[in-house]
C-alpha positions as a printed Julia matrix, in Angstrom:
211×3 Matrix{Float64}:
  -3.85  -14.41  -20.38
  -3.64  -12.73  -16.98
  -6.89  -13.64  -15.08
  -6.13  -10.82  -12.44
  -4.48   -7.8   -11.51
  -3.03   -6.5    -8.02
  -2.46   -3.61   -6.42
  -0.69   -1.94   -3.64
  -2.2     1.23   -2.5
   0.67    3.44   -1.66
   2.81    5.4    -4.12
   1.28    3.22   -6.59
  -2.8     4.53   -6.12
  -3.11    7.3    -4.07
  -0.32    9.78   -1.59
  -1.6     9.49    1.82
   1.96   10.88    3.19
   1.53   13.83    4.55
  -1.99   13.46    6.81
  -0.53    9.7     7.72
   2.48   11.5     8.93
   0.75   14.45   10.37
  -1.63   11.55   12.49
   1.2     9.09   13.54
   3.28   12.26   15.27
   0.21   14.02   16.4
  -0.77   10.87   18.27
   2.56    9.89   19.59
   2.64   13.44   21.08
  -0.3    12.7    23.07
   0.98    9.76   24.39
   4.56   10.2    25.25
   4.85   13.93   24.85
   7.74   13.21   22.1
   7.48   15.13   19.19
   9.3    14.06   15.72
  11.24   15.8    13.45
  11.65   13.51   10.9
  12.13   14.02    7.36
   9.71   13.57    4.26
  12.13   10.85    3.18
  12.57    9.12    6.46
   8.25    9.31    6.32
   8.27    8.18    3.14
  10.4     5.58    3.51
   7.57    3.37    6.23
   5.8     3.37    3.17
   5.24   -0.67    2.03
   6.54   -1.39    5.62
   4.83   -3.97    7.25
   3.15   -3.01   10.59
   5.25   -3.61   13.42
   8.5    -2.44   11.83
   6.78    0.7    11.53
   5.87    0.6    14.78
   9.22    0.09   15.88
  10.98    2.87   14.39
   8.13    5.31   15.66
   8.55    4.4    19.09
  12.18    2.52   19.21
  12.91    3.43   22.51
  10.2     1.19   24.41
   9.45   -2.22   25.22
   8.08   -3.87   22.3
   4.41   -4.26   23.63
   4.24   -0.47   24.32
   5.89    0.12   20.97
   3.04   -2.36   19.35
   0.52   -0.85   21.38
   1.1     3.1    20.86
   1.33    1.87   16.97
  -2.04    0.71   17.3
  -3.02    3.55   18.53
  -1.48    5.82   15.65
  -3.06    3.71   13.04
  -6.33    4.08   14.37
  -5.84    8.2    14.81
  -4.62    7.96   11.16
  -7.59    5.93    9.58
  -9.8     8.66   11.61
  -7.49   11.79   10.24
  -7.97   10.05    6.72
 -12.04    9.96    6.85
 -12.0    13.8     7.28
  -9.14   14.64    5.08
  -8.1    11.6     2.55
  -5.01   10.86    0.65
  -4.67   12.37   -3.3
  -5.72   10.08   -5.47
  -2.9    10.35   -8.13
  -4.06   11.71  -11.62
  -5.45    9.71  -13.99
  -6.3     6.55  -11.81
  -9.99    6.18  -12.15
  -9.3     5.73  -16.1
  -6.58    3.8   -16.0
  -8.73    1.3   -13.52
 -12.14    1.39  -16.16
  -9.85    0.41  -18.92
  -8.24   -2.36  -17.04
 -11.51   -3.81  -15.4
 -12.79   -4.26  -19.42
 -10.32   -7.25  -19.46
  -9.6    -8.41  -15.84
 -10.43   -8.3   -12.76
  -8.75   -6.01  -10.25
  -7.29   -6.62   -6.7
  -5.43   -4.88   -3.94
  -2.64   -6.2    -1.31
  -0.97   -3.76    0.85
   1.46   -4.31    4.22
  -1.72   -1.78    5.9
  -3.55   -2.1     8.8
  -7.93   -3.25    8.6
  -9.82    0.06    7.26
  -7.14    1.64    5.27
  -7.82    0.01    2.02
 -11.94    0.34    2.32
 -10.71    4.41    3.31
  -8.91    4.65   -0.06
 -11.63    3.36   -1.75
 -14.61    4.86   -0.16
 -12.97    8.75   -0.36
 -11.84    8.26   -3.56
 -14.78    6.33   -5.16
 -13.06    3.34   -6.11
 -15.12    0.5    -4.45
 -16.66   -0.3    -7.34
 -13.35   -1.04   -9.41
 -11.94   -3.88   -7.34
 -13.3    -7.32   -6.67
 -11.35   -8.53   -3.37
  -8.58   -7.06   -1.2
  -6.28   -8.39    1.47
  -3.92   -6.49    3.88
  -1.54   -7.28    6.49
  -4.11   -6.82    8.99
  -6.1    -9.5     7.96
  -3.38  -12.01    7.25
  -0.35  -10.73    9.82
   1.43  -13.11    7.84
   4.3   -11.04    4.64
   3.25   -9.37    1.63
   4.64  -12.47   -0.13
   1.53  -14.57    1.66
  -0.59  -12.29    1.09
  -0.51  -11.93   -2.23
  -0.99  -15.5    -2.35
  -3.54  -15.74    0.19
  -5.77  -13.38   -2.24
  -4.9   -15.38   -5.05
  -6.28  -19.17   -3.09
  -9.47  -16.99   -2.63
 -10.52  -16.13   -5.68
  -8.94  -18.82   -7.93
  -6.5   -17.3    -9.46
  -3.45  -18.69  -11.11
  -1.71  -15.88  -13.53
  -1.21  -12.05  -11.9
   0.87   -9.46  -12.23
   1.59   -7.06   -8.93
   1.94   -3.58   -9.24
   3.47   -1.58   -6.92
   6.37    0.93   -6.1
   9.44   -0.22   -3.79
  11.85   -2.69   -3.47
   9.31   -4.24   -1.05
   7.14   -5.22   -3.2
   9.51   -6.31   -6.1
  10.56   -8.77   -2.82
   7.03  -10.11   -2.23
   6.41  -10.53   -5.86
   9.59  -13.0    -5.73
   8.48  -14.66   -2.41
   4.92  -15.18   -4.1
   6.38  -16.32   -7.64
   4.15  -13.84   -9.27
   5.94  -10.93  -11.93
   6.0    -7.07  -10.62
   5.76   -4.22  -12.33
   7.2    -1.25  -11.18
   5.4     1.98  -10.67
   8.06    4.63  -11.45
   5.83    7.3   -10.62
   5.77    6.34   -6.84
   7.7     6.72   -4.07
  10.28    3.91   -3.81
  13.02    2.43   -6.12
  14.04   -1.07   -7.02
  18.07   -2.9    -7.49
  17.39   -3.85  -10.74
  15.21   -3.92  -14.26
  11.84   -4.68  -14.33
   8.49   -3.91  -16.23
   8.1    -0.79  -15.42
   4.9     2.13  -16.14
   6.66    5.69  -15.54
   3.33    7.38  -15.46
  -0.21    6.16  -14.05
  -1.58    5.88  -17.48
   1.4     3.9   -19.28
   0.28    0.94  -16.88
  -2.28   -0.61  -19.68
   0.2    -0.6   -22.26
   2.9    -2.15  -19.5
  -0.05   -5.24  -19.17
  -0.52   -5.84  -22.79
   3.64   -5.6   -23.15
   3.74   -8.21  -20.77
   1.05  -10.4   -21.99
   3.09  -11.08  -25.36
């Protein structure tokens, strides 16, 4: 019997790519005068990566310390914009979470900065659905290690992690926990996993995994 379900954020619970991209590119232009002409596919590919990696993608021609500092400014700008213009919670997320939390405690682990999960929970009116959450900004470690940290502080032994990228699958392998692929999200995986094709499918897939 599962004693907890852990969710990813981007591509699993909501879509904030448009808003985040706007914030990153505007702050980058303000600081450097450089414009960014990434495709939406390129932008999407960064979601789920650790923040350091995103900084180096955004500022590839700058020394490491400067790229990280500029990246922090972009992330701060992102949070300000999302408070005013939030991402979009996927259809059916509230109903799915309400169904699951009748049986399981629910949690979040994401590779984001501190404050990002709070923005999603507050603007999406989802804070009451979750028992705890952790992010890269809290632990400064890999997602797999962050999953284990959240499990340890909540006394969890048997969880499933729900995410939408190969990076999420790899984190589950590192954390030694089962992975449920959110097939409606942003990414792909390199082999077959239990898959939810829609948000509404998640409870049924979890029930199947419990058998």
